[in-house]
CSV table of N, CA and C in Angstrom, one decimal:
chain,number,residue,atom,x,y,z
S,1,UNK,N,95.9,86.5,90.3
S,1,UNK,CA,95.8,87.8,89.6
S,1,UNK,C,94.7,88.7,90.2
S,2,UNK,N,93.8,88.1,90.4
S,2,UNK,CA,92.7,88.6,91.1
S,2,UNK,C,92.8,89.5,92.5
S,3,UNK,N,94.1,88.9,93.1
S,3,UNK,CA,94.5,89.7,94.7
S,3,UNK,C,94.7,90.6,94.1
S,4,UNK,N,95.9,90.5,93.0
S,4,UNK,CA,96.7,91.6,92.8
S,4,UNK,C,95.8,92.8,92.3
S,5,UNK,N,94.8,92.8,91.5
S,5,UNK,CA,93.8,93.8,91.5
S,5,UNK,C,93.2,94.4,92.4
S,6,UNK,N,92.9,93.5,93.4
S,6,UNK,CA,91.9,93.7,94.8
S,6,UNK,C,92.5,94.5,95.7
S,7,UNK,N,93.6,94.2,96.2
S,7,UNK,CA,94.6,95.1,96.8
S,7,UNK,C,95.3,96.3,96.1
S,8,UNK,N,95.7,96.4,94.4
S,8,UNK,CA,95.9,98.0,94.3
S,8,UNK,C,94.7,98.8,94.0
S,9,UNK,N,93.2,97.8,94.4
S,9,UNK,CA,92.5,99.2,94.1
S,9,UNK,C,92.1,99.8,95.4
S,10,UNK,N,92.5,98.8,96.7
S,10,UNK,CA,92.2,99.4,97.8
S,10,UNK,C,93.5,100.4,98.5
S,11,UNK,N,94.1,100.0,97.5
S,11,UNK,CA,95.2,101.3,98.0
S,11,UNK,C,95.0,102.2,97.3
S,12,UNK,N,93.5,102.8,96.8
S,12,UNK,CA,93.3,103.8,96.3
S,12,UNK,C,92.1,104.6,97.1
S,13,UNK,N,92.0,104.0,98.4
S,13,UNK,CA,91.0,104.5,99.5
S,13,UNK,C,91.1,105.2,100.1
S,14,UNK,N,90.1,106.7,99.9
S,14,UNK,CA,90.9,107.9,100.5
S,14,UNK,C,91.4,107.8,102.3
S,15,UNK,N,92.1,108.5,102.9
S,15,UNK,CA,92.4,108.1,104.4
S,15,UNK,C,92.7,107.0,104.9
S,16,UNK,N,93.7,106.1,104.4
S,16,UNK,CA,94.4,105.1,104.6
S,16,UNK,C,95.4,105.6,105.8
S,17,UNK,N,95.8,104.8,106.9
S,17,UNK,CA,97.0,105.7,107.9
S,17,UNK,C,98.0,104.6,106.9
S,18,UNK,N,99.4,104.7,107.8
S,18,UNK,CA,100.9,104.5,106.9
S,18,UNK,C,100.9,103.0,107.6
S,19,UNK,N,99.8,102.3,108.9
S,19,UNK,CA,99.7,101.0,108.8
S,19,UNK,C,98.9,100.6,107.8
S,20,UNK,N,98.3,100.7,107.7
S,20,UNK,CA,97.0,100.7,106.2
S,20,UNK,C,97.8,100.2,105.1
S,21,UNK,N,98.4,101.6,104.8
S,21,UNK,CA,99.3,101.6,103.5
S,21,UNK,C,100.1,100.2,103.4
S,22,UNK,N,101.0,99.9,104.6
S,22,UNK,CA,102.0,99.1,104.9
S,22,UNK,C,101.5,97.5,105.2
S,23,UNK,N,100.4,97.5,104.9
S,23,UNK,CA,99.6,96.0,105.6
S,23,UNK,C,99.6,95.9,104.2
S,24,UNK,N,98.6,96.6,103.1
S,24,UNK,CA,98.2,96.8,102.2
S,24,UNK,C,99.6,96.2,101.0
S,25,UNK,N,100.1,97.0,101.3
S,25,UNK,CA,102.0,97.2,100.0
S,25,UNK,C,102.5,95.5,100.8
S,26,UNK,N,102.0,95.2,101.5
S,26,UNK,CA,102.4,94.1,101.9
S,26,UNK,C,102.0,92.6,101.7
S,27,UNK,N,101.1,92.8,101.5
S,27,UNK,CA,99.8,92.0,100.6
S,27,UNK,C,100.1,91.9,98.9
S,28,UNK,N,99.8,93.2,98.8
S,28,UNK,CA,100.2,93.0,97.8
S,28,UNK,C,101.2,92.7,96.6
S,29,UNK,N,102.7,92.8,97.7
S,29,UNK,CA,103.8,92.1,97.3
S,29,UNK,C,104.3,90.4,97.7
S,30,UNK,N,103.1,90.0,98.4
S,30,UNK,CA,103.1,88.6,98.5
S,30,UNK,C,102.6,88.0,97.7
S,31,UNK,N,101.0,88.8,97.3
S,31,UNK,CA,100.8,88.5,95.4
S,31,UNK,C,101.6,88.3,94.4
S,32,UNK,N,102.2,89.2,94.6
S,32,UNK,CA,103.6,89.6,93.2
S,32,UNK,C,104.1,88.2,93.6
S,33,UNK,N,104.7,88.1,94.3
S,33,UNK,CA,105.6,87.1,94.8
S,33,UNK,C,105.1,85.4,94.6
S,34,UNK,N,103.8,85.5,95.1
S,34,UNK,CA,103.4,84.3,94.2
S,34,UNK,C,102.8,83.6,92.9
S,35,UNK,N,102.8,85.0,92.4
S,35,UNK,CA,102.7,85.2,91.0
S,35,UNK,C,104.3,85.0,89.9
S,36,UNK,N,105.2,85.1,90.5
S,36,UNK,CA,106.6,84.9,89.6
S,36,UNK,C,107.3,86.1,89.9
S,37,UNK,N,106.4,87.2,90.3
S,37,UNK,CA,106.8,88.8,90.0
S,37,UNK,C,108.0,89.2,90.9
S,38,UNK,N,108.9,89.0,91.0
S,38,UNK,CA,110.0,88.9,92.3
S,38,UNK,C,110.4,90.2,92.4
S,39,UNK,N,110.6,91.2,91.5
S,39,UNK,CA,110.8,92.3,90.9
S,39,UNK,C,109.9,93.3,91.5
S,40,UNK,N,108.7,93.2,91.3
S,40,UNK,CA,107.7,93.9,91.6
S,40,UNK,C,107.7,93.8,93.4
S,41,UNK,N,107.8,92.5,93.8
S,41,UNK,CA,107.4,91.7,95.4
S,41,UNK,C,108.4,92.7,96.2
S,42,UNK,N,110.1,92.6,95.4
S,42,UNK,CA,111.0,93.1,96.4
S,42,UNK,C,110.7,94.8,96.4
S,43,UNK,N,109.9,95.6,95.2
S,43,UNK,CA,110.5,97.2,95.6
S,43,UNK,C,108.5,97.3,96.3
S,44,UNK,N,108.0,96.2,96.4
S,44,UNK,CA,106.8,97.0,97.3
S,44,UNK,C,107.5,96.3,98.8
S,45,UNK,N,108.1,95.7,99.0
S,45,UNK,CA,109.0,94.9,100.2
S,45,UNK,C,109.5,96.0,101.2
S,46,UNK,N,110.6,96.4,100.3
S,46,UNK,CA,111.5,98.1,100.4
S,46,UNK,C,110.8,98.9,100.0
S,47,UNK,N,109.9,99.4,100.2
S,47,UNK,CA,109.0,100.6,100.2
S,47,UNK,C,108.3,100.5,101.5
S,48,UNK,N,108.2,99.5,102.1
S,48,UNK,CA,107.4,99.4,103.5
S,48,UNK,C,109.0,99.2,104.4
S,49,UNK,N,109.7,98.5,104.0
S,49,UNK,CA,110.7,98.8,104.7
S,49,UNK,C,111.3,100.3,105.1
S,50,UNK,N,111.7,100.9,104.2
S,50,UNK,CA,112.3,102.1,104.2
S,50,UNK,C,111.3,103.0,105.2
S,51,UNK,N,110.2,102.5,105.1
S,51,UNK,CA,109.1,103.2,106.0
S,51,UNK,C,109.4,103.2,107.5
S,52,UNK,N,109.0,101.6,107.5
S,52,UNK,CA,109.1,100.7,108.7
S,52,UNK,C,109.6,99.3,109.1
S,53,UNK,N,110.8,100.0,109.5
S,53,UNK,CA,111.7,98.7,109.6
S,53,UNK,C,111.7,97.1,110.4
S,54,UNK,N,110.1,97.5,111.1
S,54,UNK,CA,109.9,96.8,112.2
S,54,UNK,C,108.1,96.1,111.5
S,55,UNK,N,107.9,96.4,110.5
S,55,UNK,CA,106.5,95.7,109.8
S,55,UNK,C,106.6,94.1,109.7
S,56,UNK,N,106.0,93.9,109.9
S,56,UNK,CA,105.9,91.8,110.2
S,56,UNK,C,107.2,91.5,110.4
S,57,UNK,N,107.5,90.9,109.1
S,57,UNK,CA,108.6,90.2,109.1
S,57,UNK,C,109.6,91.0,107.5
S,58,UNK,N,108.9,92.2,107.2
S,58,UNK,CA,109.8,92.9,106.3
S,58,UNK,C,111.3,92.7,105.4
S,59,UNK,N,111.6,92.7,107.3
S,59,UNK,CA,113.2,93.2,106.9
S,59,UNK,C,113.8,91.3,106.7
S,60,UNK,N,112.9,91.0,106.9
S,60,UNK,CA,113.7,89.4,106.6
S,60,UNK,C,113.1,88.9,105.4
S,61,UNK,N,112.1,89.4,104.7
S,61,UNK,CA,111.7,89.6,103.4
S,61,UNK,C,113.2,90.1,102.5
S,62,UNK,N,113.2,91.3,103.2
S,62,UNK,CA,114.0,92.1,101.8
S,62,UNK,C,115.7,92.0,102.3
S,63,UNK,N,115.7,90.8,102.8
S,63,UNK,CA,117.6,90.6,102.9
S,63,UNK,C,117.3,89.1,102.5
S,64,UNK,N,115.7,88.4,101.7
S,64,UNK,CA,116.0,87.2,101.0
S,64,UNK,C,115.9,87.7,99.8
S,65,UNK,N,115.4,88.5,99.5
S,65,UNK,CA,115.5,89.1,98.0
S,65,UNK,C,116.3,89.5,97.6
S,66,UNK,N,117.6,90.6,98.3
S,66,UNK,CA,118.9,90.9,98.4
S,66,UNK,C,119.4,89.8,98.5
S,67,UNK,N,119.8,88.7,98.9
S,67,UNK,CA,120.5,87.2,99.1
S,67,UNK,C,120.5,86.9,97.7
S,68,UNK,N,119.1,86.5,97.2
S,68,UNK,CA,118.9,85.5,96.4
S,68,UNK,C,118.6,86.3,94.5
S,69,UNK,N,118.6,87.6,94.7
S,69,UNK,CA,119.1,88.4,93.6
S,69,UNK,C,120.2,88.5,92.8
């Protein structure tokens, strides 16, 4: 619980670039994710996807969530 705080207050830091953001939404949907929150994990997943389709390992994030939904 503690990430998950830590991380959406740093995505409240003025001048973040859209890697920032996307490292950040990424982190913090791994929290979700290992918190139970699968819900939460997939639409910060697809929110960095829809960005950038090429972020870590993203897109193979959000076609196990799509799978297993």
């Amino acid at each position: 619980h503690h990430a998950i705080t830590w991380f959406a207050r740093s995505l409240e830091t003025i001048d973040l670039t859209k890697e920032e953001y996307h490292g950040l939404w990424y982190e913090l949907a791994a929290a979700h994710e290992a918190n139970g929150d699968d819900d939460e994990a997939a639409t910060l997943f697809e929110k960095i996807y829809a960005e950038n389709v090429d972020f870590r390992d993203v897109a193979t994030r959000v076609r196990e969530f799509v799978s297993t939904h």
